[in-house]
Amino acid sequence: MDAMVRELSYAQAIQEAMAIAMDMDERVFLMGEDIGVYGGAFQVTGDLVERYGAERVIDTPISELGGAGVAVGAALTGMRPIFEFQFSDFATLAMEQIVNQAAKMRFMLGGEVSVPVVMRFPAGSGTGAAAQHSQSLEAWLGHVPGLKVIQPATPYDAKGMLLAAVADPDPVMIFEHKLLYKMKGPVPEGYYTVPIGKADIRREGRDLTIVATSIMVQKALDAAAALESEGIEVEVVDLRTIRPMDKQTVIDSVKKTSRLLCVYEAVKTLGIGAEVSAMIAESEAFDYLDAPIVRLGGAETPIPYNPELEKAVVPQVPDIIAAARDLVKGVR
Amino acid sequence: MAGASKAVTDSRANLPFVYRQYSAEQLTEVLHKMYLIRRFEEGAEECYTRGLIHGTMHLSIGQEASAMGICMPLTEDDQITSTHRGHGHCIAKGAEVKRMFAEFFGKTTGYCKGRGGSMHIADVGKGNLGANGIVGGGIPIAVGAALSSKMMKTGKVVVSFFGDGANNEGAFHEALNMAAIWKLPVIFVCENNGYGMSTSTARSTGVKNIAERAAAYSMPGVIVNGNIFSEVAEASHQAVARARAGEGPTLIESKTYRHRGHSKSDRNRYRTKEEIEDWMSNRDPITLFESELREFGFIDDKGIEAIRDAVAQEIADGIEFAKASPAPDVRDAGNYVYTEQA
């Protein structure tokens, strides 16, 4: 019998995944700032401390570097920690442990160890938290061999990919857009995984491929729905994992549609759009292109506080519609 | 390790700690290991000079008593994290010098299959979780290993070695604090050799003794003469007992000195020849331990000569093993980045 499917929020889906992981494996535990009785800054851990106790839902001091290092050390020696950063921006304080230690330890030691740590990063703009609490730094970590970096865009994927991350023997970094936490969607009960490293075609179309990540997936779907009335059929590829990237799904889609638009919230230059564009330019899909590749990314600025400015510096649905329309009509 | 018998212990009642605690066999083995560390590093340095080893290395010559003393009460299951100056820790925790040489030569028979080299030498099977190229990088990792020990109730104690330079890293302070609030079975061992690269502790550190920083984290801070094996081992014993009893961490400051420069790029412009000469002639840890062993009747000249000969042979054999070992295939350069999955 199929598992019962309910509507859960993205945050509830993550919480359920963490509870299932802890029920299944006593080595799994949670660490982070104010994840206990407070329930986490975004209420993702919620009441888990009541069910699993303070020894498995550990409030850390405000020590991102040390806390991340403790999680790495615990993972190295047999535990399965899930470490929550309060905001993804605080990864900057812990880069040493993530980049020099977690990512490289297996390699440096010739395969003698593995570091099965999961780190969760509430990311992105749109909450009025301004420049130090709104960044999208996933490409920073995506640049580091040894890490796996994922960006689930739906409650279903948030649960399934977190469970896949916990089962993974290597460090997995999960970037969760803060505006997705309240998004609802169908989520089956019980254990299931969504594979790391596989993109998902969220909508099929023949005229244009939009490769989107995280919250931009929903925005791309909204744009695609609007463009349908104009007779433009958009295919939306949810990248889901940025390292290791599912190149084949993107290549196949571009070969079908002959046009590519990359949409992501992080600063446009030197980001995921550059990588996807270059990957297509190097692939057999290049010969199929009928138009230049277009990137829609964040502005070359920190995230501003003022809500109108804040919206203006990241791609919105009208921006995606306009860019897609121009691409298909050959304006560019 | 088993202690000496009661009768023997009584006859040694007035001797320093280790001579009451350990058998003659165990103590001469310590001398053997101290020589092994010294000659291993001299051998590695010579191979480097002759162009057989590339990169760089950080030698701990002069600090052998510290590594051996701290590791003395540890079991094979106990774990350590080490530093860029970690060859001594590795040997003290039980590594084979031939596999260490093989690693330095970049060979597949090395502890890290030629991927890590001197700065990432490890021996996970013997509980050495690895040297570390980042100053202070191993300290939070040791706390995490101690958290594993506590959560899994394995009884393991974890030692984190680091230098005086690391005591000014944020990781040091964050890690000590977490170990203290969670009462973890971890021992922080600061091997203070007086200089973080060229900068003396007097110029870099706001306290006279690094052990004073333990007070900020409500743990014992112990200062030992790091060149006297017995002193170091005694402090380690007490810290291990405290950790195993669930009473939490200890910070040990082991005051010592490195005879060589920081690394192979050191032009030695920050300390005087007289200072170095004084430490080498008057406070060499091997000489000090050897004369105590002799004085207390644990070994004679013949015994010492036998140890030196045996070590010379082990070093020569180790270098030959490394030379004869296969190099990795360049086509395998991408191995071990991720766990190979079926």
XYZ file of C-alpha atoms in Angstrom:
674
model
C 0.000 0.000 0.000
C 1.285 3.450 -0.829
C 2.294 5.656 2.076
C -0.277 8.212 3.056
C 0.395 11.574 1.459
C -0.371 14.744 3.393
C 0.134 18.426 2.802
C 3.141 19.550 4.846
C 5.140 22.717 4.865
C 8.749 22.587 3.741
C 9.858 23.167 7.362
C 7.576 20.383 8.617
C 8.915 18.058 5.944
C 12.500 18.669 7.099
C 11.502 18.189 10.719
C 9.768 14.918 9.869
C 12.844 13.732 7.968
C 15.100 14.485 10.942
C 12.732 12.633 13.289
C 12.646 9.597 10.995
C 16.450 9.641 10.725
C 16.779 9.740 14.515
C 14.191 6.946 14.920
C 16.023 4.753 12.429
C 19.581 5.311 13.604
C 20.711 6.119 17.113
C 23.904 7.675 15.730
C 21.904 10.542 14.224
C 21.706 13.690 16.316
C 21.100 17.394 15.805
C 23.363 20.303 16.713
C 22.896 24.006 16.246
C 22.220 27.344 17.831
C 18.894 27.590 19.656
C 17.492 24.440 18.078
C 16.308 23.066 21.438
C 13.499 24.695 23.429
C 13.547 27.710 21.113
C 12.879 25.362 18.194
C 15.386 26.962 15.822
C 15.297 30.465 14.371
C 12.861 29.223 11.690
C 11.128 26.591 13.833
C 12.514 23.753 11.726
C 13.562 21.636 14.704
C 10.412 22.830 16.529
C 9.555 20.498 19.413
C 12.037 17.750 18.543
C 13.930 18.359 21.783
C 10.841 17.228 23.707
C 10.786 13.927 21.840
C 14.510 13.198 21.638
C 15.950 15.063 24.604
C 18.686 17.646 24.923
C 21.383 15.013 24.399
C 20.258 14.400 20.810
C 19.027 17.910 20.032
C 22.041 19.849 21.206
C 22.033 23.600 21.637
C 25.532 24.838 20.893
C 27.064 28.076 22.084
C 27.270 30.772 19.416
C 30.405 29.180 18.009
C 29.922 28.397 14.347
C 33.538 27.413 13.654
C 33.879 25.263 16.749
C 30.394 23.824 16.394
C 30.962 22.830 12.790
C 34.279 21.295 13.821
C 32.647 19.287 16.583
C 30.123 17.982 14.052
C 32.973 17.054 11.695
C 34.849 15.289 14.487
C 31.749 13.391 15.592
C 31.046 12.317 12.000
C 34.649 11.217 11.588
C 34.349 8.948 14.623
C 31.083 7.156 13.959
C 28.204 9.526 14.628
C 25.797 11.045 12.071
C 25.369 14.691 13.047
C 22.959 17.093 11.372
C 24.327 20.572 12.025
C 22.050 23.585 11.600
C 23.501 26.983 10.811
C 21.103 29.610 12.046
C 21.598 31.527 8.813
C 23.606 30.372 5.815
C 25.583 33.613 6.030
C 27.245 32.242 9.164
C 28.968 29.618 7.035
C 31.540 32.359 6.542
C 32.548 31.830 10.190
C 32.958 28.095 9.703
C 34.560 27.886 6.275
C 37.766 26.449 7.735
C 36.046 23.364 9.091
C 33.791 22.928 6.057
C 36.336 23.560 3.317
C 39.662 22.475 4.810
C 38.511 19.682 7.081
C 35.151 18.088 6.194
C 35.665 18.274 2.433
C 39.257 17.063 2.347
C 39.673 14.617 5.180
C 38.796 11.489 3.231
C 41.075 12.544 0.393
C 44.012 13.626 2.561
C 43.899 10.348 4.452
C 43.847 8.243 1.282
C 40.290 6.974 1.738
C 40.856 5.714 5.285
C 37.983 7.769 6.730
C 34.723 9.346 5.706
C 32.874 12.336 7.133
C 29.123 11.681 7.008
C 28.063 15.093 8.287
C 24.948 16.933 7.138
C 24.892 20.713 7.382
C 21.732 22.759 6.889
C 21.845 26.382 5.757
C 18.750 28.647 5.837
C 19.507 30.901 2.899
C 18.263 33.672 0.680
C 16.573 37.052 0.741
C 13.007 38.220 1.139
C 12.695 38.429 4.914
C 13.945 41.970 5.465
C 16.985 40.656 7.316
C 19.365 42.750 5.204
C 22.857 42.093 3.919
C 24.333 39.748 6.540
C 21.327 37.422 6.865
C 20.085 37.064 3.282
C 22.873 35.736 1.111
C 22.901 32.770 -1.236
C 26.369 31.259 -0.815
C 25.741 27.786 -2.219
C 28.126 28.293 -5.143
C 30.944 29.000 -2.675
C 30.598 25.490 -1.301
C 29.716 24.069 -4.700
C 33.249 24.978 -5.754
C 34.801 22.541 -3.275
C 35.520 18.930 -4.307
C 34.617 16.604 -1.456
C 31.350 18.350 -0.623
C 27.913 17.593 -2.010
C 25.633 20.615 -2.246
C 21.878 20.384 -2.632
C 18.985 22.848 -2.853
C 15.628 21.127 -2.509
C 12.800 23.273 -3.869
C 9.710 21.446 -2.594
C 8.572 19.885 0.686
C 8.688 16.449 -0.971
C 12.314 16.909 -2.022
C 13.263 18.589 1.260
C 12.313 15.438 3.162
C 13.607 12.894 0.658
C 16.897 14.671 0.032
C 17.588 15.182 3.725
C 17.107 11.461 4.296
C 19.402 10.764 1.344
C 21.944 13.180 2.864
C 21.885 11.401 6.227
C 22.442 8.065 4.474
C 25.302 9.508 2.406
C 28.837 8.694 3.595
C 30.196 12.112 2.572
C 29.520 15.674 3.772
C 26.261 17.042 2.367
C 25.422 20.749 2.515
C 21.719 21.575 2.254
C 20.723 25.110 1.280
C 17.122 25.811 2.264
C 15.577 29.062 1.056
C 13.941 30.746 4.024
C 10.882 31.757 2.008
C 10.254 28.094 1.181
C 9.826 27.068 4.829
C 6.083 27.895 4.795
C 5.454 26.514 1.315
C 3.074 23.541 1.431
C 3.100 20.471 -0.739
C 2.351 16.759 -0.785
C 4.687 14.672 1.383
C 4.319 10.912 1.900
C 4.539 9.521 5.395
C 7.477 7.328 6.364
C 10.911 6.821 4.887
C 11.813 7.595 1.299
C 14.805 9.208 -0.345
C 15.264 11.524 -3.305
C 18.660 10.906 -4.882
C 21.436 13.471 -4.605
C 22.843 14.363 -8.022
C 19.611 14.025 -10.027
C 17.802 17.020 -11.528
C 14.037 16.961 -11.960
C 12.026 18.121 -14.957
C 9.232 19.957 -13.198
C 7.371 20.987 -16.337
C 7.834 19.820 -19.893
C 7.956 22.223 -22.835
C 9.381 22.510 -26.338
C 10.389 26.189 -26.751
C 12.795 26.988 -23.920
C 14.605 25.337 -21.021
C 14.734 27.200 -17.756
C 17.276 25.736 -15.350
C 16.373 27.025 -11.900
C 17.447 26.388 -8.328
C 15.673 26.559 -4.984
C 12.979 29.246 -4.746
C 13.509 30.176 -8.401
C 11.985 26.854 -9.417
C 8.537 27.976 -8.251
C 9.028 31.376 -9.807
C 10.007 29.735 -13.094
C 6.904 27.538 -12.920
C 4.741 30.613 -12.334
C 6.392 32.316 -15.316
C 5.892 29.215 -17.447
C 2.185 29.145 -16.582
C 1.841 32.783 -17.631
C 3.720 32.219 -20.891
C 1.480 29.304 -21.836
C -1.271 31.747 -22.765
C 1.146 33.375 -25.224
C 1.795 29.996 -26.826
C 5.282 29.662 -25.335
C 5.962 26.197 -23.936
C 8.622 26.355 -21.235
C 10.475 23.356 -19.816
C 11.527 23.869 -16.197
C 14.500 21.888 -14.897
C 14.920 21.913 -11.127
C 18.657 21.361 -10.708
C 18.215 20.188 -7.068
C 21.930 19.348 -6.683
C 24.665 21.755 -7.697
C 27.531 19.368 -6.818
C 27.643 16.805 -8.343
C 25.565 18.345 -11.113
C 23.203 16.272 -13.256
C 24.573 17.441 -16.590
C 22.750 14.946 -18.758
C 19.250 16.051 -17.806
C 20.126 19.662 -18.678
C 21.882 18.690 -21.915
C 18.937 16.553 -23.041
C 16.485 19.333 -22.264
C 18.468 21.964 -24.178
C 18.808 19.634 -27.156
C 15.027 19.404 -27.172
C 14.206 23.120 -26.730
C 17.297 24.782 -28.283
C 17.153 27.657 -25.801
C 18.513 28.030 -22.269
C 17.700 30.472 -19.491
C 19.382 30.026 -16.093
C 17.572 31.512 -13.105
C 19.054 31.696 -9.624
C 19.010 34.081 -6.689
C 22.725 34.251 -5.922
C 24.849 37.040 -7.368
C 24.899 36.510 -11.124
C 28.623 36.466 -11.854
C 30.816 33.460 -11.145
C 27.792 31.492 -10.035
C 25.704 28.472 -10.875
C 24.445 30.116 -14.089
C 27.999 30.485 -15.326
C 28.614 26.835 -14.622
C 25.448 25.592 -16.335
C 26.043 27.875 -19.338
C 29.636 26.776 -19.747
C 28.675 23.140 -19.306
C 26.154 23.476 -22.162
C 28.650 25.392 -24.322
C 31.092 22.508 -23.875
C 28.482 19.840 -24.618
C 26.868 18.439 -27.732
C 23.842 20.623 -26.887
C 25.790 23.685 -28.073
C 25.087 22.802 -31.704
C 21.385 22.763 -30.962
C 21.208 26.305 -29.576
C 19.072 28.759 -31.559
C 19.865 31.729 -29.344
C 22.529 32.888 -26.906
C 22.267 31.499 -23.384
C 20.780 33.958 -20.896
C 21.408 34.168 -17.154
C 19.089 35.819 -14.666
C 20.759 36.116 -11.297
C 21.074 38.444 -8.342
C 22.373 41.986 -8.794
C 26.017 42.808 -8.111
C 25.173 44.195 -4.692
C 24.637 43.020 -1.124
C 20.974 42.418 -0.242
C 19.388 45.755 0.781
C 17.003 46.235 3.708
C 14.264 48.296 2.015
C 11.634 45.782 0.818
C 11.269 47.262 -2.671
C 15.024 47.355 -3.153
C 15.267 43.847 -1.734
C 12.835 42.520 -4.356
C 14.544 44.467 -7.101
C 17.953 42.837 -6.669
C 16.829 39.237 -7.212
C 14.910 37.797 -10.174
C 11.115 37.987 -9.866
C 8.395 36.300 -11.954
C 7.956 39.278 -14.358
C 11.722 39.306 -14.971
C 11.645 35.634 -15.864
C 8.614 36.095 -18.142
C 10.280 38.986 -19.973
C 13.601 37.181 -20.378
C 11.921 33.998 -21.589
C 9.708 35.869 -24.046
C 12.663 37.789 -25.484
C 14.663 34.607 -25.842
C 11.937 32.705 -27.661
C 11.019 35.641 -29.919
C 14.622 36.191 -30.863
C 14.892 39.669 -29.392
C 18.260 38.751 -27.920
C 49.535 -0.482 30.202
C 50.206 -2.714 33.200
C 52.107 -1.199 36.126
C 55.212 -2.607 37.730
C 54.903 -5.198 40.500
C 54.429 -4.068 44.102
C 57.873 -5.135 45.289
C 59.544 -3.269 42.475
C 57.326 -0.262 43.094
C 58.321 -0.132 46.776
C 62.009 -0.123 45.933
C 61.373 2.863 43.675
C 59.294 4.806 46.168
C 61.365 7.964 45.950
C 61.781 8.009 42.216
C 59.830 10.278 39.859
C 56.380 9.144 38.681
C 57.097 7.020 35.626
C 59.798 5.003 37.369
C 57.237 3.917 39.947
C 54.479 3.381 37.397
C 56.123 1.386 34.624
C 58.320 -1.658 34.151
C 61.909 -1.451 32.927
C 60.773 -2.997 29.675
C 58.118 -0.329 29.165
C 60.540 2.455 29.992
C 63.278 1.246 27.679
C 60.617 0.994 24.982
C 59.912 4.683 25.567
C 63.574 5.454 24.991
C 63.443 3.327 21.858
C 60.455 5.319 20.571
C 62.082 8.647 21.417
C 65.102 7.637 19.368
C 62.797 6.412 16.632
C 61.122 9.823 16.439
C 64.472 11.637 16.437
C 66.084 9.424 13.826
C 62.947 9.309 11.699
C 62.945 13.087 11.447
C 66.687 13.234 10.837
C 66.232 10.624 8.130
C 63.315 12.505 6.582
C 65.313 15.726 6.666
C 68.245 14.058 4.940
C 65.972 12.566 2.272
C 64.490 16.023 1.743
C 67.934 17.590 1.387
C 68.865 14.925 -1.135
C 65.731 15.666 -3.139
C 64.026 12.359 -2.413
C 61.118 14.034 -0.598
C 59.449 17.162 -1.949
C 57.184 19.786 -0.406
C 58.049 20.823 3.103
C 58.089 19.382 6.594
C 57.971 20.585 10.163
C 60.341 18.767 12.463
C 59.678 18.150 16.148
C 63.282 17.301 17.044
C 63.639 18.385 20.672
C 59.991 17.695 21.526
C 60.076 13.881 21.742
C 59.392 13.647 25.476
C 56.198 15.601 25.051
C 54.716 13.268 22.438
C 55.789 10.147 24.326
C 54.753 11.387 27.756
C 51.266 12.380 26.664
C 50.645 9.131 24.795
C 52.031 6.932 27.599
C 48.713 6.361 29.459
C 46.620 6.119 26.263
C 45.259 2.817 25.004
C 45.219 1.864 21.339
C 41.488 2.720 21.255
C 42.064 6.245 22.536
C 42.350 8.857 19.826
C 44.495 11.877 19.041
C 44.384 14.801 16.668
C 47.763 16.146 15.709
C 49.435 19.112 14.075
C 51.654 20.084 11.166
C 54.509 19.152 13.543
C 53.030 15.722 14.052
C 55.576 13.025 13.226
C 56.362 12.435 16.893
C 52.693 12.115 17.846
C 52.194 9.595 15.051
C 55.079 7.377 16.184
C 54.157 7.776 19.848
C 50.630 6.532 19.051
C 52.035 3.432 17.426
C 52.689 4.113 13.747
C 55.253 2.176 11.725
C 58.081 4.341 10.399
C 58.240 2.467 7.097
C 54.688 3.483 6.226
C 55.445 7.039 7.336
C 58.505 7.193 5.093
C 56.413 5.732 2.270
C 53.891 8.546 2.756
C 56.646 11.170 2.663
C 57.904 9.607 -0.551
C 54.345 9.875 -1.937
C 53.943 6.128 -2.320
C 50.801 3.971 -2.287
C 52.079 2.070 0.756
C 52.075 5.271 2.812
C 49.483 5.866 5.497
C 47.559 8.194 3.176
C 48.508 6.406 -0.061
C 50.667 9.401 -0.986
C 47.767 11.889 -0.862
C 48.590 13.577 2.428
C 52.343 13.710 2.955
C 54.003 14.964 6.116
C 51.338 17.520 6.988
C 48.416 15.072 6.905
C 50.092 11.978 8.278
C 47.552 9.800 10.073
C 47.151 6.279 11.367
C 43.468 5.803 11.966
C 43.882 2.157 12.968
C 46.007 3.227 15.914
C 43.723 6.119 16.817
C 45.658 8.945 15.153
C 42.914 10.908 13.374
C 45.492 12.921 11.539
C 47.952 15.748 11.520
C 46.503 19.017 10.302
C 47.773 21.772 8.048
C 45.541 24.373 9.673
C 46.711 25.775 12.998
C 44.004 24.869 15.519
C 42.065 22.863 12.928
C 42.197 19.636 14.877
C 40.991 21.057 18.201
C 37.227 21.178 17.480
C 37.539 17.839 15.692
C 38.983 16.290 18.859
C 36.044 17.696 20.812
C 33.715 16.076 18.263
C 35.517 12.754 18.682
C 35.116 13.117 22.456
C 31.411 13.823 21.927
C 31.193 10.562 19.957
C 32.915 8.773 22.832
C 30.418 10.157 25.309
C 27.339 9.539 23.139
C 28.392 6.016 22.140
C 29.753 5.256 25.631
C 32.963 3.803 24.229
C 35.114 5.076 27.090
C 37.641 6.506 24.662
C 39.729 9.492 25.669
C 40.767 11.957 22.988
C 43.955 14.031 23.052
C 44.249 17.142 20.936
C 47.831 18.204 20.314
C 48.454 21.762 19.143
C 51.168 24.365 19.394
C 51.444 27.714 21.125
C 50.360 29.412 17.895
C 46.975 27.707 18.049
C 46.102 29.210 21.414
C 45.335 32.485 19.656
C 42.958 30.900 17.145
C 39.231 31.227 17.704
C 38.865 27.476 17.229
C 40.887 26.897 20.418
C 38.581 29.012 22.543
C 35.351 27.742 21.003
C 36.463 24.131 21.361
C 37.657 24.428 24.975
C 34.402 26.077 25.935
C 32.264 23.329 24.391
C 34.395 20.583 25.953
C 33.940 22.265 29.333
C 30.167 22.793 29.183
C 29.597 19.216 27.977
C 32.272 17.658 30.268
C 33.834 15.724 27.443
C 36.683 13.195 27.766
C 39.259 15.279 25.932
C 42.730 16.525 26.861
C 44.078 19.656 25.254
C 47.845 19.504 24.958
C 49.572 22.731 24.039
C 53.145 22.004 23.073
C 54.573 25.427 23.664
C 57.888 25.552 21.841
C 58.157 29.277 22.300
C 57.487 30.398 18.756
C 54.546 30.399 16.358
C 56.709 30.306 13.261
C 58.850 33.377 14.095
C 56.624 35.132 16.588
C 57.434 34.409 20.216
C 54.669 33.709 22.710
C 55.786 36.821 24.600
C 54.881 38.884 21.527
C 51.755 36.938 20.540
C 50.014 35.895 23.710
C 48.370 37.988 26.421
C 49.060 35.552 29.246
C 52.428 34.439 30.558
C 51.477 30.769 30.580
C 49.022 29.325 28.087
C 47.748 26.989 30.819
C 46.260 30.079 32.497
C 43.677 30.139 29.739
C 42.138 26.985 31.224
C 40.670 29.115 34.008
C 38.437 30.835 31.468
C 36.846 27.466 30.732
C 36.737 26.101 34.288
C 39.136 23.272 33.630
C 42.465 22.429 35.234
C 45.431 24.085 33.547
C 48.667 22.224 34.129
C 52.190 23.365 33.242
C 54.862 20.736 32.714
C 58.457 20.746 31.600
C 57.853 19.162 28.223
C 61.420 17.946 27.974
C 61.137 15.729 31.030
C 59.303 12.565 30.077
C 58.222 11.701 33.606
C 56.647 15.095 34.231
C 54.667 14.976 31.002
C 53.513 11.399 31.557
C 52.391 12.148 35.107
C 50.272 15.089 33.987
C 48.817 13.003 31.201
C 47.945 10.215 33.645
C 46.004 12.594 35.820
C 44.196 14.171 32.887
C 43.309 10.761 31.416
C 41.981 9.584 34.787
C 39.877 12.713 35.067
C 38.549 12.292 31.530
C 37.722 8.610 32.007
C 35.907 9.402 35.255
C 33.597 11.752 33.339
C 34.985 14.833 35.061
C 35.785 16.621 31.823
C 38.714 18.159 30.014
C 42.166 19.317 31.080
C 44.547 21.748 29.423
C 48.199 20.716 29.659
C 50.876 23.176 28.615
C 54.013 21.266 27.767
C 56.876 23.735 27.595
C 59.441 22.583 25.094
C 61.607 23.716 22.196
C 62.148 22.763 18.590
C 65.793 22.440 17.644
C 65.097 22.955 13.967
C 63.424 25.882 12.229
C 59.689 26.172 11.707
C 59.823 24.514 8.295
C 62.265 24.173 5.451
C 61.963 27.893 4.595
C 63.184 29.073 8.013
C 66.302 31.316 7.945
C 66.394 31.455 11.735
C 66.361 35.219 12.160
C 64.207 35.345 15.270
C 66.274 33.399 17.808
C 69.931 33.307 18.702
C 72.411 30.514 18.122
C 73.156 30.640 21.860
C 69.512 30.009 22.714
C 69.297 27.014 20.408
C 72.633 25.682 21.604
C 71.524 25.962 25.230
C 68.389 23.879 24.616
C 70.273 21.302 22.576
C 73.148 20.889 25.042
C 71.448 21.287 28.385
C 67.806 20.362 27.954
C 67.637 17.709 25.272
C 64.738 15.407 26.204
C 66.413 12.211 25.054
C 69.639 12.971 26.911
C 67.669 13.850 30.045
C 65.595 10.664 29.938
C 68.546 8.493 29.082
C 70.584 9.746 32.031
C 67.661 9.205 34.407
C 67.176 5.660 33.128
C 70.869 5.025 33.620
C 70.993 6.684 37.023
C 68.017 4.705 38.345
C 69.403 1.467 36.978
C 66.877 0.738 34.242
C 69.423 0.549 31.469
C 73.185 0.450 30.932
C 75.415 1.689 28.121
C 75.100 -1.621 26.336
C 71.316 -1.385 26.437
C 71.403 2.133 25.066
C 73.777 1.087 22.309
C 71.433 -1.774 21.387
C 68.490 0.631 21.115
C 70.459 3.029 18.928
C 71.544 0.213 16.636
C 68.039 -1.196 16.370
C 66.625 2.242 15.543
C 69.301 2.871 12.907
C 68.329 -0.391 11.260
C 64.596 0.409 11.388
C 65.211 3.786 9.786
C 67.390 2.322 7.036
C 64.811 -0.413 6.387
C 61.992 2.144 6.392
C 63.687 4.307 3.781
C 64.400 1.271 1.612
C 60.766 0.181 1.928
C 59.629 3.655 0.838
C 62.017 3.759 -2.101
C 60.930 0.331 -3.305
C 57.206 1.002 -2.939
C 55.033 1.776 -5.958
C 53.983 5.329 -6.799
C 50.289 6.011 -7.362
C 49.017 5.957 -10.943
C 48.311 9.493 -12.137
C 45.033 8.177 -13.509
C 43.983 7.670 -9.884
C 44.492 11.327 -8.932
C 40.743 11.728 -8.445
C 40.349 8.823 -6.035
C 39.099 9.293 -2.458
C 37.401 12.645 -3.090
C 34.101 10.927 -2.389
C 33.294 7.551 -0.914
C 33.111 4.972 -3.664
C 29.546 3.685 -3.761
C 28.448 0.391 -5.251
